[in-house]
Short mmCIF file of C-alpha atoms in Angstrom, two decimals:
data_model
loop_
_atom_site.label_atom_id
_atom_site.label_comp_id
_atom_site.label_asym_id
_atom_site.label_seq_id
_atom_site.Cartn_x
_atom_site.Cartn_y
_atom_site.Cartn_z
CA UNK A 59 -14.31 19.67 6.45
CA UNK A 60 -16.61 16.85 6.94
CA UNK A 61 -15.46 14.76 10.00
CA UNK A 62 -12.68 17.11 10.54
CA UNK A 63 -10.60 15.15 7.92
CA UNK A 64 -7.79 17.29 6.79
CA UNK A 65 -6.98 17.15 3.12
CA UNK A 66 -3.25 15.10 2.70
CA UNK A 67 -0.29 17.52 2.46
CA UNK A 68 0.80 16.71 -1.77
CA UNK A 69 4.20 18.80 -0.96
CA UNK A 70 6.24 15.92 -2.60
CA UNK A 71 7.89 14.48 -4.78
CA UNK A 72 8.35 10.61 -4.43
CA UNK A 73 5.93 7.82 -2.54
CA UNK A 74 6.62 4.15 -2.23
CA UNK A 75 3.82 2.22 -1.16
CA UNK A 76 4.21 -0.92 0.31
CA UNK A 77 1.18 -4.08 0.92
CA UNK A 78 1.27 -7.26 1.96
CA UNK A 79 -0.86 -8.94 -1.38
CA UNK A 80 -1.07 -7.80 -4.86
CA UNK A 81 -4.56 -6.79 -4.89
CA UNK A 82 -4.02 -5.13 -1.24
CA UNK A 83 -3.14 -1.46 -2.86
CA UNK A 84 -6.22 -1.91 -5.46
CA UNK A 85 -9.18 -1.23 -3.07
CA UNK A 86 -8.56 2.64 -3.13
CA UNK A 87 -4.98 3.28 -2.67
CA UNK A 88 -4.52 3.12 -6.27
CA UNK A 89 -7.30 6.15 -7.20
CA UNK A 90 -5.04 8.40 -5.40
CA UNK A 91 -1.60 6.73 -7.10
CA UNK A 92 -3.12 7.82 -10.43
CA UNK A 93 -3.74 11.37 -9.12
CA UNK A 94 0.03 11.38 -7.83
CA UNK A 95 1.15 10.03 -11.33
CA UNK A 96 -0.95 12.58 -12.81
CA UNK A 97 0.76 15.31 -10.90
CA UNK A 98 4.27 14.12 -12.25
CA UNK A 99 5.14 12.67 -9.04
CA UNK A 100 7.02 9.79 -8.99
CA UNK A 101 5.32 6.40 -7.27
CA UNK A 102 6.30 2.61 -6.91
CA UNK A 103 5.53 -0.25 -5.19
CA UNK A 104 6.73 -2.93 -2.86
CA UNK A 105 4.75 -6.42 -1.98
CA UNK A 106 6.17 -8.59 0.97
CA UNK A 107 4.80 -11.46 -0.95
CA UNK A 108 3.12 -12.78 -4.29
CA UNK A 109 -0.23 -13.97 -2.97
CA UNK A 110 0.48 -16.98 -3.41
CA UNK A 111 -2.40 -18.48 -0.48
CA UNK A 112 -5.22 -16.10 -2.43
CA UNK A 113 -7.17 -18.28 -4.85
CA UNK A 114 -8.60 -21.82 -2.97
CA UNK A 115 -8.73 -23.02 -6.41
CA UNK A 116 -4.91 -22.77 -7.64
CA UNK A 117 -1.93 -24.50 -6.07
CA UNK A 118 0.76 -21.73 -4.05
CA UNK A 119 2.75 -22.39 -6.96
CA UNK A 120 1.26 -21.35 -9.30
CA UNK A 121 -0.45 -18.85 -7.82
CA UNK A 122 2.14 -16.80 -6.81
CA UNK A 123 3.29 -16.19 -10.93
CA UNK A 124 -0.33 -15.30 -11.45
CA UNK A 125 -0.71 -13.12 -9.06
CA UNK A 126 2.65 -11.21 -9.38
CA UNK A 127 1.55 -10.86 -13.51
CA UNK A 128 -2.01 -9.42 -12.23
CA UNK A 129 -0.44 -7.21 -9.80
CA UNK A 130 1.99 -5.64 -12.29
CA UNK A 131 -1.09 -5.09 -15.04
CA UNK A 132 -3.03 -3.47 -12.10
CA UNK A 133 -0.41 -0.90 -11.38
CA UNK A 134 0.51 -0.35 -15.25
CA UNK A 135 -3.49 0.68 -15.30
CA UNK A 136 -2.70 3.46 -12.89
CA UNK A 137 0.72 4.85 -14.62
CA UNK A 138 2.99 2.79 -11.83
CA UNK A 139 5.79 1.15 -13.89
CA UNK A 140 7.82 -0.46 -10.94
CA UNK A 141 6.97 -3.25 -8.82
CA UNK A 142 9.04 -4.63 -6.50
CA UNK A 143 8.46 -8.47 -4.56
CA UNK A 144 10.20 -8.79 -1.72
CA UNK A 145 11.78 -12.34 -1.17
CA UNK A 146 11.45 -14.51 2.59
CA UNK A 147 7.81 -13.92 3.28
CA UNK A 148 5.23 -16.81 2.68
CA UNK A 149 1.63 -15.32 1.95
CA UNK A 150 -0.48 -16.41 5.08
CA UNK A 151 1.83 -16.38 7.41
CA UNK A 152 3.98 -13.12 7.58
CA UNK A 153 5.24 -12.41 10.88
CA UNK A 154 5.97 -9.12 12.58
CA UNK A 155 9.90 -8.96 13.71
CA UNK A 156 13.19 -8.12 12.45
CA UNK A 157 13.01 -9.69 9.23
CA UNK A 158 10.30 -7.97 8.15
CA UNK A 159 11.53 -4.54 9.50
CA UNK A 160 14.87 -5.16 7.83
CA UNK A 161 13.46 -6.12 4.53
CA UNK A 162 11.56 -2.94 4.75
CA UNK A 163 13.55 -0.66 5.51
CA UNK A 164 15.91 -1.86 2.38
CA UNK A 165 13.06 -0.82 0.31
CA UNK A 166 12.90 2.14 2.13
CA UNK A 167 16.72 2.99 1.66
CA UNK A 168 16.89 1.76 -1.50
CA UNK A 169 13.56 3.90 -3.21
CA UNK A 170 14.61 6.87 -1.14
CA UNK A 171 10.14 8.10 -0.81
CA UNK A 172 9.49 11.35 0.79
CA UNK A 173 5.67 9.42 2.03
CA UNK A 174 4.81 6.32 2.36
CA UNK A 175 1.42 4.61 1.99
CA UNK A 176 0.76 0.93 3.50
CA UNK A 177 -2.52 -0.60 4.75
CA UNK A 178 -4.13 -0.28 8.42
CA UNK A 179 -2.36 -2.07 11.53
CA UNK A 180 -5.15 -2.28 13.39
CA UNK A 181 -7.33 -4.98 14.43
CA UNK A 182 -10.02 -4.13 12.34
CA UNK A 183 -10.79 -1.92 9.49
CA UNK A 184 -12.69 1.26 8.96
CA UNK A 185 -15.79 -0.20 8.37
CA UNK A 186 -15.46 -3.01 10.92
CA UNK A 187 -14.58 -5.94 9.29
CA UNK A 188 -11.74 -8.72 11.12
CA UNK A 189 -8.03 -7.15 9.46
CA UNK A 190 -5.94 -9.90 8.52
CA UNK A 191 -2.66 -11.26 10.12
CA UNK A 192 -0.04 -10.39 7.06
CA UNK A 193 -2.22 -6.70 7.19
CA UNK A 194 -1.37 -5.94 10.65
CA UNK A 195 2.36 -7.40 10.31
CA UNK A 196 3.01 -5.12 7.36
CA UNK A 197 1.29 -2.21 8.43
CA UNK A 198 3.17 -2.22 11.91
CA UNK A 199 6.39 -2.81 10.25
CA UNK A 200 6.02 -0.35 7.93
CA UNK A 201 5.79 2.37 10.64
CA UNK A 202 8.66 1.16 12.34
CA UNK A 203 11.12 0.74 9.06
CA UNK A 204 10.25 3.92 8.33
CA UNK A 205 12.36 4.92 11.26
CA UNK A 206 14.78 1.87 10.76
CA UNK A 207 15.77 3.32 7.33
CA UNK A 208 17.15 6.41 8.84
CA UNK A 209 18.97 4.74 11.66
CA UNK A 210 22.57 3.76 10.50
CA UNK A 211 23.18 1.40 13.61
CA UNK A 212 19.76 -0.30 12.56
CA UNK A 213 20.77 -3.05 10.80
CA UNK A 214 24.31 -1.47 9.74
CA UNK A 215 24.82 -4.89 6.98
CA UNK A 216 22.98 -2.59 4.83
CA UNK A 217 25.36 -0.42 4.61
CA UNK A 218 27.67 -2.69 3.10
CA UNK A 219 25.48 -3.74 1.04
CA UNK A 220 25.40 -0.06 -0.53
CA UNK A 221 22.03 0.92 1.19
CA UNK A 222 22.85 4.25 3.02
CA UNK A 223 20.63 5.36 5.80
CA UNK A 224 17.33 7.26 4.37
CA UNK A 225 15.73 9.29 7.03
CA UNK A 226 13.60 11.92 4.37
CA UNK A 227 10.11 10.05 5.33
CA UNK A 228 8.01 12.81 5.96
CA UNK A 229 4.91 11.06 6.35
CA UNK A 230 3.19 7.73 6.32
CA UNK A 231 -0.27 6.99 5.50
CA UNK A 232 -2.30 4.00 6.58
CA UNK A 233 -5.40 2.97 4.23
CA UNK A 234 -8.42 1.68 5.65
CA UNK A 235 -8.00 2.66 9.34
CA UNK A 236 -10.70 3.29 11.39
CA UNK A 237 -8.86 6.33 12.84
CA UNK A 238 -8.61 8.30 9.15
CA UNK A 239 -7.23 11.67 10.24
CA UNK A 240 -6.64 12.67 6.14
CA UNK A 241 -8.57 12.18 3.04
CA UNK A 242 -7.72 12.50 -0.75
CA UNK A 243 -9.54 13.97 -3.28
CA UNK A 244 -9.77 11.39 -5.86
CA UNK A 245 -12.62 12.60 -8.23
CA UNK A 246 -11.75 12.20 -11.70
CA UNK A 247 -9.35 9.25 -10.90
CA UNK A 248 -12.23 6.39 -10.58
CA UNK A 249 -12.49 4.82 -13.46
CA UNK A 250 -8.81 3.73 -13.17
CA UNK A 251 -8.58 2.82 -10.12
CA UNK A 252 -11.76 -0.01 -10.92
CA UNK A 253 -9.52 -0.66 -13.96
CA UNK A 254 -6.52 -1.87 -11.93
CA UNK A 255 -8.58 -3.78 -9.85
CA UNK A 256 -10.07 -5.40 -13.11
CA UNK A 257 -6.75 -6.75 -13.43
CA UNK A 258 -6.74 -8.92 -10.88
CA UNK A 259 -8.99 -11.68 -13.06
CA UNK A 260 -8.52 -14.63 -11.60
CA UNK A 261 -8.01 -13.38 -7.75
CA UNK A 262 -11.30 -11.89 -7.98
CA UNK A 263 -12.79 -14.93 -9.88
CA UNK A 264 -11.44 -17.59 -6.88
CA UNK A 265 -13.78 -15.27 -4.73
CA UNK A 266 -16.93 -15.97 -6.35
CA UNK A 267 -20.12 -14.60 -7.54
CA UNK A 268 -21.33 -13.41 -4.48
CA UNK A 269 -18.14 -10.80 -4.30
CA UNK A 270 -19.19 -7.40 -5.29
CA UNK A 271 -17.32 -6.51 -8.57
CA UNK A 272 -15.30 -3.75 -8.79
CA UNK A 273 -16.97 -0.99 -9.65
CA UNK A 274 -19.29 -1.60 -6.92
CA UNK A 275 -16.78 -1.99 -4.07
CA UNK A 276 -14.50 1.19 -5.10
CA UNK A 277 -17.88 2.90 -4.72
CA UNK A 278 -18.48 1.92 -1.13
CA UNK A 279 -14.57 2.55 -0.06
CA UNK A 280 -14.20 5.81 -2.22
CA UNK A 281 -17.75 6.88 -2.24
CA UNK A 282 -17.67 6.67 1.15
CA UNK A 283 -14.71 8.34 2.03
CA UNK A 284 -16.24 10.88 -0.45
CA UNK A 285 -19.24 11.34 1.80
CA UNK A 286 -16.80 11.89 5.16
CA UNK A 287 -15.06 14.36 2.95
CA UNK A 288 -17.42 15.81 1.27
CA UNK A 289 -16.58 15.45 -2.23
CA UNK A 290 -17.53 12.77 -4.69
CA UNK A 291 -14.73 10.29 -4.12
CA UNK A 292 -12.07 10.03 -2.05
CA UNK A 293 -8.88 7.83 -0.19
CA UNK A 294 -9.04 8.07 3.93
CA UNK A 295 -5.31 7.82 5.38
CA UNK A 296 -4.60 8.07 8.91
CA UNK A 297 -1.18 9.91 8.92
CA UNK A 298 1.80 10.14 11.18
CA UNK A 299 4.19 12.81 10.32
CA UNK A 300 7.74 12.28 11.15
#
């Protein structure tokens, strides 16, 4: 296979995937969420916060109730009916650390996900560009809750609060990494993948004309994954298996 990118084990049942933003799971994740729906698996999601710094144009406060509405339509476009916002985390600012880890591995516990799917912890993404700060924080934490969940001495207050240890992560997937190890076919699942990004109307106007629309940017993340791949369009992961 082209780049020696293996094709993503689809032995499963149920994924959570987990971003920073609403819009963060919309530039590719989601063409391979509609496959996964498609398949009869079951998927949801889990934002650390509301996006409330996104548009220059609109006050945090409002914002955030915008964004939240747009990130719910863009899943709905892809068959994902549950959409979680996690509470404590300012957009902007998320911080690596306990918090985060803890608030995580709730989700984790609670959702009980055989894979999970996040964004890219490193430094920079696939194609070069600067990752941003909340990215990196999530992304990081994400591989580390994933362990946290299973750990009943790791935060043991969830416990009480009725959240039993969940170690059945079998893998994690990080989108956009410049170390893809795994790709997923996602031909055929295009068109609604640009239609949940669509749905992000006034994000993706506070960005200007100058931003490629959708259509044209899934092309140059799925198209070319596609070309790495060798099929028409696909999602790069890098992927630890636990």
């Amino acid at each position: 296979m082209g780049d020696q990118l293996m094709a993503f084990d689809e032995d499963w049942s149920t994924a959570l995937c987990i971003a920073a933003h609403p819009d963060d799971l919309e530039y590719g994740t989601a063409a391979a969420v509609h496959r996964w729906i498609e398949q009869g698996k079951t998927v949801t999601y889990a934002l650390v916060t509301r996006g409330e710094a996104g548009i220059d144009g609109m006050a945090p406060a409002e914002a955030g109730s915008v964004r939240e509405a747009e990130e719910v339509a863009g899943a709905a476009e892809v068959g994902v009916d549950v959409v979680d916002f996690l509470d404590g985390f300012t957009d902007g600012t998320v911080e690596y650390g306990l918090a985060l880890r803890r608030a995580l591995a709730r989700e984790i516990r609670r959702r009980q996900p055989d894979v999970v799917i996040t964004g890219t912890h490193h430094e920079r993404f696939a194609g070069g560009g600067t990752n941003q700060a909340d990215h990196r924080a999530v992304g990081l934490a994400v591989i580390d809750a994933c362990a946290d969940a299973g750990n009943r001495w790791i935060f043991p207050d969830l416990i009480k609060e009725g959240f039993e240890p969940w170690g059945g992560v079998r893998r994690i997937g990080l989108a956009a990494s410049p170390e893809a190890t795994h790709f997923v076919d996602v031909a055929g699942h295009f068109h609604p993948a640009v239609r949940s990004l669509e749905a992000h109307t006034h994000y993706l106007e506070g960005l200007g004309d100058s931003y490629p629309p959708p259509r044209d940017l899934l092309n140059m993340i799925l198209g070319g994954g596609g070309q790495r791949a060798g099929v028409e369009h696909a999602l790069l992961l890098e992927v630890f298996e636990r």
